[in-house]
GROMACS .gro file of C-alpha atoms in nm:
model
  274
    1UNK     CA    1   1.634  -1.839   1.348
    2UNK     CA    2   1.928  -1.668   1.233
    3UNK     CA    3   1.839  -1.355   1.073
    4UNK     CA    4   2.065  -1.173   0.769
    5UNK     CA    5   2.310  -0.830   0.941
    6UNK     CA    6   2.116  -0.550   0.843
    7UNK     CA    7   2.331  -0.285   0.608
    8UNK     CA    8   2.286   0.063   0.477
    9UNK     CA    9   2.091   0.278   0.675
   10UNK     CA   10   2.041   0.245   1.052
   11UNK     CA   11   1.710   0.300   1.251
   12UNK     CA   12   1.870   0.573   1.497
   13UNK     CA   13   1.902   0.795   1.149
   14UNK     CA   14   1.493   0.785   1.095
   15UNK     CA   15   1.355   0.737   1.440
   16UNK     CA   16   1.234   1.140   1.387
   17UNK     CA   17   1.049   1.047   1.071
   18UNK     CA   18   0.706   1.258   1.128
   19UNK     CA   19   0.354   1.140   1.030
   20UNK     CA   20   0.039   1.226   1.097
   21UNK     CA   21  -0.213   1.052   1.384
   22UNK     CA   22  -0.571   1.061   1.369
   23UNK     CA   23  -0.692   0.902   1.760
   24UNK     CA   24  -0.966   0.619   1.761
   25UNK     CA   25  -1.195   0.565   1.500
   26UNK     CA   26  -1.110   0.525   1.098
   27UNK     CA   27  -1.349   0.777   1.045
   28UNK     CA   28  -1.206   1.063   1.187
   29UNK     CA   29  -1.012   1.271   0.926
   30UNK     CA   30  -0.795   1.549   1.081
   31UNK     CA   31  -0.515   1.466   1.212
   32UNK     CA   32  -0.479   1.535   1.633
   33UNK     CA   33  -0.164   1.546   1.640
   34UNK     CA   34   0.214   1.435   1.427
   35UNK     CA   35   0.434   1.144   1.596
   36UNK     CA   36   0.722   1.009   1.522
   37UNK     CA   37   0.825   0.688   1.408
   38UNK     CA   38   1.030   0.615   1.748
   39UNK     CA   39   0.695   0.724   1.945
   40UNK     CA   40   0.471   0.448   1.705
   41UNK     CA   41   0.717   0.181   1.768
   42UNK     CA   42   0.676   0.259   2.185
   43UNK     CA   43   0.313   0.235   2.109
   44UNK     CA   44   0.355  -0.043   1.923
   45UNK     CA   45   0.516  -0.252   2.228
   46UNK     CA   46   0.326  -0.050   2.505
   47UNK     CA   47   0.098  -0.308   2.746
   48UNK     CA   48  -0.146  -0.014   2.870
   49UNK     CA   49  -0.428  -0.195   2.589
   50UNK     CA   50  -0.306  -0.563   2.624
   51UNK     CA   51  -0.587  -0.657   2.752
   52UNK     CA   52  -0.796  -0.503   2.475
   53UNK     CA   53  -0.566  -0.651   2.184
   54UNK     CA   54  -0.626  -0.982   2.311
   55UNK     CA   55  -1.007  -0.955   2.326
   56UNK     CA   56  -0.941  -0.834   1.959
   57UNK     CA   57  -0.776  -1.181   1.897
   58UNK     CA   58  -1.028  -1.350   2.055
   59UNK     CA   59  -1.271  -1.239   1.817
   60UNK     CA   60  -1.078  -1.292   1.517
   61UNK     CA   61  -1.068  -1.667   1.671
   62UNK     CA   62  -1.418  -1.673   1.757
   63UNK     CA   63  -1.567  -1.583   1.424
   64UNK     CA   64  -1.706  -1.280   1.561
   65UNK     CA   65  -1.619  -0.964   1.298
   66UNK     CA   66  -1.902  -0.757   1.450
   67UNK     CA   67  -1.724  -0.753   1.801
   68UNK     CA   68  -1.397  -0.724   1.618
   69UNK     CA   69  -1.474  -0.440   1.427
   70UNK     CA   70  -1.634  -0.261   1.735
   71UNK     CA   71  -1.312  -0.300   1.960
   72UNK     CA   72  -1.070  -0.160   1.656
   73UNK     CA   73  -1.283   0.162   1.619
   74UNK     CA   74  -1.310   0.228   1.957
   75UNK     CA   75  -1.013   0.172   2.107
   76UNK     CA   76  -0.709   0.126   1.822
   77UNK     CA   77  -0.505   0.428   1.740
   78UNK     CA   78  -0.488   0.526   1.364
   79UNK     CA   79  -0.189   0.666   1.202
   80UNK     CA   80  -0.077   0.741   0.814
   81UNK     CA   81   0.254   0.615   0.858
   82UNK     CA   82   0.375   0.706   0.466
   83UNK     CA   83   0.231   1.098   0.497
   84UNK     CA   84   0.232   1.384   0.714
   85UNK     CA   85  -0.099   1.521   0.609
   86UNK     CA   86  -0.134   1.913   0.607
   87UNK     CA   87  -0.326   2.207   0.691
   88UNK     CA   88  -0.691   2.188   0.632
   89UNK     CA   89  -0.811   2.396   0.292
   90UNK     CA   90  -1.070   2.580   0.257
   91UNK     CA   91  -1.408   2.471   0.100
   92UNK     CA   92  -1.358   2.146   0.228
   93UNK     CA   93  -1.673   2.100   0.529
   94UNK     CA   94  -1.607   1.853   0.844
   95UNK     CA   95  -1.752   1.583   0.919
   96UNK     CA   96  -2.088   1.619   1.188
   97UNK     CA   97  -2.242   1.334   1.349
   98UNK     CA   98  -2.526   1.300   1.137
   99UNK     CA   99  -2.366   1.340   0.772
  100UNK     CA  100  -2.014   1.164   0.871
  101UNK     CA  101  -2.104   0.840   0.631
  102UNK     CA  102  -2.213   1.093   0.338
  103UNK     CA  103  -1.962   1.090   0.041
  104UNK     CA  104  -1.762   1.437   0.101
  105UNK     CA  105  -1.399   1.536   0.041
  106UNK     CA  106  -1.211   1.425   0.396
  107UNK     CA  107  -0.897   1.644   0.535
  108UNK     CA  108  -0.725   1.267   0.492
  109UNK     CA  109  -0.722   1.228   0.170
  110UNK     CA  110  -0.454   1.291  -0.150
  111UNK     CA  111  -0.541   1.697  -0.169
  112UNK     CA  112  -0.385   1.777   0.210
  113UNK     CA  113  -0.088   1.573   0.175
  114UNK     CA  114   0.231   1.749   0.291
  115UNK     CA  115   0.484   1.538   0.217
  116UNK     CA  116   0.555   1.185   0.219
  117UNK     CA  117   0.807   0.996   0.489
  118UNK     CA  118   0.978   0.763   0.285
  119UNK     CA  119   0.785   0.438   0.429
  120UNK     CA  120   0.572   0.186   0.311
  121UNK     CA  121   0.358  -0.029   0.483
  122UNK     CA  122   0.210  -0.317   0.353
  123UNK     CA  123  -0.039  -0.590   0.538
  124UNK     CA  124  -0.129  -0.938   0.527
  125UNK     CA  125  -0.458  -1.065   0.731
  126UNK     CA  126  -0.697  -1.377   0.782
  127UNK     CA  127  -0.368  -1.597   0.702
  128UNK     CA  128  -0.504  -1.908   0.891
  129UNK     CA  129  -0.785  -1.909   0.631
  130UNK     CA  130  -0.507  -2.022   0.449
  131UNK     CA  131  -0.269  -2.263   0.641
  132UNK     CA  132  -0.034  -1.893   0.757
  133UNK     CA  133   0.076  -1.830   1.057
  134UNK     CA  134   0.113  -1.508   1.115
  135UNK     CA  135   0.440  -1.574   1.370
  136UNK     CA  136   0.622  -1.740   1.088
  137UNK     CA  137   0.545  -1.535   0.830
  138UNK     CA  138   0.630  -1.198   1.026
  139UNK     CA  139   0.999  -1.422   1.078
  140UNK     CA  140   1.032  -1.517   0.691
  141UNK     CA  141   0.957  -1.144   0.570
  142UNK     CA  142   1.235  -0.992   0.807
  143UNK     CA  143   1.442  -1.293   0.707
  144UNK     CA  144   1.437  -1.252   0.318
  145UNK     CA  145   1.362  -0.862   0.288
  146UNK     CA  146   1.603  -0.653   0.439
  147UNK     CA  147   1.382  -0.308   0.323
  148UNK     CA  148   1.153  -0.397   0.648
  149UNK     CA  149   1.191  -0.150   0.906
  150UNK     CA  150   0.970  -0.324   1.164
  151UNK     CA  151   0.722  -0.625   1.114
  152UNK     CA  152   0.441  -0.688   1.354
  153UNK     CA  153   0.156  -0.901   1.420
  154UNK     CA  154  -0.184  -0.742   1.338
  155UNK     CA  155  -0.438  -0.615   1.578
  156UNK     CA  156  -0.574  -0.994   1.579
  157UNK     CA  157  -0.273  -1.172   1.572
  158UNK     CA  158  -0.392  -1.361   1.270
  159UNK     CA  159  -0.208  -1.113   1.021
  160UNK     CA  160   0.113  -0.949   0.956
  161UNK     CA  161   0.220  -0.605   0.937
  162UNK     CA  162   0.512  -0.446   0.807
  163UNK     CA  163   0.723  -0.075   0.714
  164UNK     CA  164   0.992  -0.062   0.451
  165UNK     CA  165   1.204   0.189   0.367
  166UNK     CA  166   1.150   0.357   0.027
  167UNK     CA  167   1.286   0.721  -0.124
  168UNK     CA  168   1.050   1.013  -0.035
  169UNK     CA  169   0.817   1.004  -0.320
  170UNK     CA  170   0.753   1.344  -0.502
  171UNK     CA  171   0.356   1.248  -0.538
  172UNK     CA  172   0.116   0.974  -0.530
  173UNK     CA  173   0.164   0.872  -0.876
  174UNK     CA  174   0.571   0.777  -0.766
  175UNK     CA  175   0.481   0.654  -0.428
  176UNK     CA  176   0.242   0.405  -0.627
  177UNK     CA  177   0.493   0.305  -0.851
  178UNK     CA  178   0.728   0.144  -0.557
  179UNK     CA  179   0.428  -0.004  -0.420
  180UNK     CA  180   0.362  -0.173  -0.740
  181UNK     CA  181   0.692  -0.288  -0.744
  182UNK     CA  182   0.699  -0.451  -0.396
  183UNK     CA  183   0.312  -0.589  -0.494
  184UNK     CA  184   0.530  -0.767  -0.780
  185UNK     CA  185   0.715  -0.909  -0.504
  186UNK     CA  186   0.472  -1.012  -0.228
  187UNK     CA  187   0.138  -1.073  -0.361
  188UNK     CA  188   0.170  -1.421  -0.420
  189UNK     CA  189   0.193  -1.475  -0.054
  190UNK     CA  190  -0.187  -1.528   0.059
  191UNK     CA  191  -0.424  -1.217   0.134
  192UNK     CA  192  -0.159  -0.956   0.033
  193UNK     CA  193  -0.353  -0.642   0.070
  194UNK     CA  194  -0.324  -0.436  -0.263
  195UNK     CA  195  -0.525  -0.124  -0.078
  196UNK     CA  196  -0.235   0.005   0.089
  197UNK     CA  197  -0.134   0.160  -0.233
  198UNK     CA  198  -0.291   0.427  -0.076
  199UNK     CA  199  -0.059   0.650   0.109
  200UNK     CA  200  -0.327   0.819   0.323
  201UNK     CA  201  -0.471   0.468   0.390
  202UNK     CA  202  -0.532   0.431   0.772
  203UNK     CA  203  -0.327   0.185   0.974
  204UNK     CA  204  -0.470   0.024   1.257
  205UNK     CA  205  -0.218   0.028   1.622
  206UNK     CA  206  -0.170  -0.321   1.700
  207UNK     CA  207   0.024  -0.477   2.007
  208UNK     CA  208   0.312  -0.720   1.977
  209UNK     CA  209   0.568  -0.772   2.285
  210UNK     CA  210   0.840  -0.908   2.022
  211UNK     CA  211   0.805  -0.719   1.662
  212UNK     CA  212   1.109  -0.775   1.432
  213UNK     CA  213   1.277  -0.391   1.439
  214UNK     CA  214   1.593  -0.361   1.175
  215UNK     CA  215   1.901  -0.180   1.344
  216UNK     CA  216   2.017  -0.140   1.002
  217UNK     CA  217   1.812  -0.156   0.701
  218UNK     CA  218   1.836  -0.089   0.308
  219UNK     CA  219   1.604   0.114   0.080
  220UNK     CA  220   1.350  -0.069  -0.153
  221UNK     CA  221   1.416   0.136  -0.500
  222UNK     CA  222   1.284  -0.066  -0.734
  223UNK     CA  223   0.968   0.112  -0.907
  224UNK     CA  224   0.710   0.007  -1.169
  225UNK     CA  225   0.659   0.259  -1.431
  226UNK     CA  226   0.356   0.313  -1.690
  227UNK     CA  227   0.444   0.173  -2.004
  228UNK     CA  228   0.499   0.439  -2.285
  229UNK     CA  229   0.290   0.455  -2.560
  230UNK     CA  230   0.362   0.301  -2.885
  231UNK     CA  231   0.564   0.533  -3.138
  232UNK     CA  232   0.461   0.473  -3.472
  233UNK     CA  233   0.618   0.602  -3.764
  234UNK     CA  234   0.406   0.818  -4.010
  235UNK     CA  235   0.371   0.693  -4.360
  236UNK     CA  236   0.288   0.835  -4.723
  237UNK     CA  237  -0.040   0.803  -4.847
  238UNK     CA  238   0.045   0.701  -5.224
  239UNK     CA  239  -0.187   0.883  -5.458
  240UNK     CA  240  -0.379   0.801  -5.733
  241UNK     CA  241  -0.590   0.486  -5.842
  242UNK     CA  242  -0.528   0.132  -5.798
  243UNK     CA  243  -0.571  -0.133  -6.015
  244UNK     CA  244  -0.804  -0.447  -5.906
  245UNK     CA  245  -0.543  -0.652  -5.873
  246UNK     CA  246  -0.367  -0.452  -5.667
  247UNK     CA  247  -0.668  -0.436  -5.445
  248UNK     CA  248  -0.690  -0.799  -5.466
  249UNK     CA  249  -0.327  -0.855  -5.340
  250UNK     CA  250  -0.432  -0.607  -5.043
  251UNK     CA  251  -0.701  -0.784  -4.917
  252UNK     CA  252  -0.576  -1.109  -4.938
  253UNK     CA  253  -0.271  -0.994  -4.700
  254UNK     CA  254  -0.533  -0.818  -4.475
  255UNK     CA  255  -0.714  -1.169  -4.469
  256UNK     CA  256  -0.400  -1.378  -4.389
  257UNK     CA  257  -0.320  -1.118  -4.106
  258UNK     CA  258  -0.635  -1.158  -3.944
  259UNK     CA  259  -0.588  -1.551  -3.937
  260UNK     CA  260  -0.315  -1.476  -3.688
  261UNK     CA  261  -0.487  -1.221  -3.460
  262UNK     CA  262  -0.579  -1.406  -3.141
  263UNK     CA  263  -0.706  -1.274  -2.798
  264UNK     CA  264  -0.358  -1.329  -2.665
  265UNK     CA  265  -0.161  -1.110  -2.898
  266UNK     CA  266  -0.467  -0.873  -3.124
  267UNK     CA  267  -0.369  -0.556  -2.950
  268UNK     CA  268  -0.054  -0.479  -3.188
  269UNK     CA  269  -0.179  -0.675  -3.539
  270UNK     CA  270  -0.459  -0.493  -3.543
  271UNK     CA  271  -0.354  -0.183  -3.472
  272UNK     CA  272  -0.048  -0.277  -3.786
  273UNK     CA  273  -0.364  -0.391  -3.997
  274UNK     CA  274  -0.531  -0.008  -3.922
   0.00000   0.00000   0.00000
């Protein structure tokens, strides 16, 4: 494959991006230390857990989640590559071994967010359920999108995972709003996963000998805003009486209006006919 020159930006200018890692184990929620994005892409290439990776992908292939699920906790880094998550407040309890699966504020979560790092990442798994594979789609994304950073086969090998380049976001609210954006973009493409919309979401190290890193990259600025409400002008009440026929001419208007309303478009009529 011949892949498009990258343009704009160039990796050696974000390799110090900062973001928070967490160690083994989705449910730990304080950071242990912040990494850079040059150190996660080292990880990401480093052989010292091949062997474990590929008993991962074995069983994805098998069938077997339960094993699966057990190797990722207990041996596959987490990071929150989109945040570096802050200091821990106070009022907010840890986590103990016999009330960690209780609902409770965690350190990881929107309240300790420090800042965001101006990346993205969004994931695509199980793609064999659906004719995918995961080697050719990690190709076609880097091909068509040149926003990705890095893409990289998942923990599994049967998925695809990716970082693109965005502005810092001010808060979750704008860092949501590219997300939806790129959503708009990608979700057609089989098992699109719509939860990384959450910045402090964890991400799972993977290994991959050969991901697809940019040299030189642009910035995805394209951003879905809320809609803004409807203005609608105010009107004068008239006063006084009205006649029947005047009442008659009313409510055969309201009648023919309401013969138009259909699920598809009753929003706005109705609100015209209130």
């Amino acid at each position: 494959h011949s892949f498009p020159t990258r343009r704009s930006s160039d990796l050696s200018q974000i390799k110090d991006i900062q973001f928070s890692y967490f160690g083994t184990g989705v449910y730990n929620v304080k950071p242990k230390k912040t990494v850079t994005l040059d150190y996660f892409l080292r990880e990401l290439i480093s052989e010292k857990n091949k062997t474990v990776y590929e008993q991962i992908a074995k069983a994805e292939a098998d069938g077997d989640t339960g094993l699966k699920a057990q190797l990722k906790q207990s041996v596959t880094h987490v990071y929150t590559p989109c945040v570096l998550i802050g200091d821990y407040k106070p009022g907010i309890k840890e986590y103990s071994d016999k009330d960690k699966y209780k609902e409770k504020i965690p350190w990881k979560d929107y309240a300790h967010i420090e800042s965001f790092t101006g990346l993205l990442v969004v994931d695509f798994d199980h793609l064999k359920d659906y004719g995918i594979k995961a080697s050719e789609l990690k190709e076609a994304l880097f091909a068509a999108y040149d926003c990705f950073i890095v893409v990289w086969l998942s923990p599994s090998h049967n998925g695809v995972k990716g970082l693109i380049s965005i502005p810092k976001a001010s808060n979750v609210e704008d860092f949501q709003s590219y997300f939806g954006a790129i959503a708009n973009e990608l979700d057609t493409i089989q098992e699109f996963d719509p939860t990384a919309k959450n910045p402090t979401l964890s991400l799972f190290q993977s290994y991959d000998p050969e991901p697809l890193i940019a040299e030189h990259f642009t910035t995805w600025t394209k951003k879905i805003t809320k809609p803004q409400p409807q203005q609608i002008a105010p009107m004068e009440i008239p006063r006084g009486g009205r006649t029947s026929r005047e009442k008659e001419i009313v409510l055969k208007s309201i009648a023919t209006m309401f013969s138009h309303v259909t699920s598809a478009n009753g929003h706005d009529p109705l609100r015209k006919l209130s």
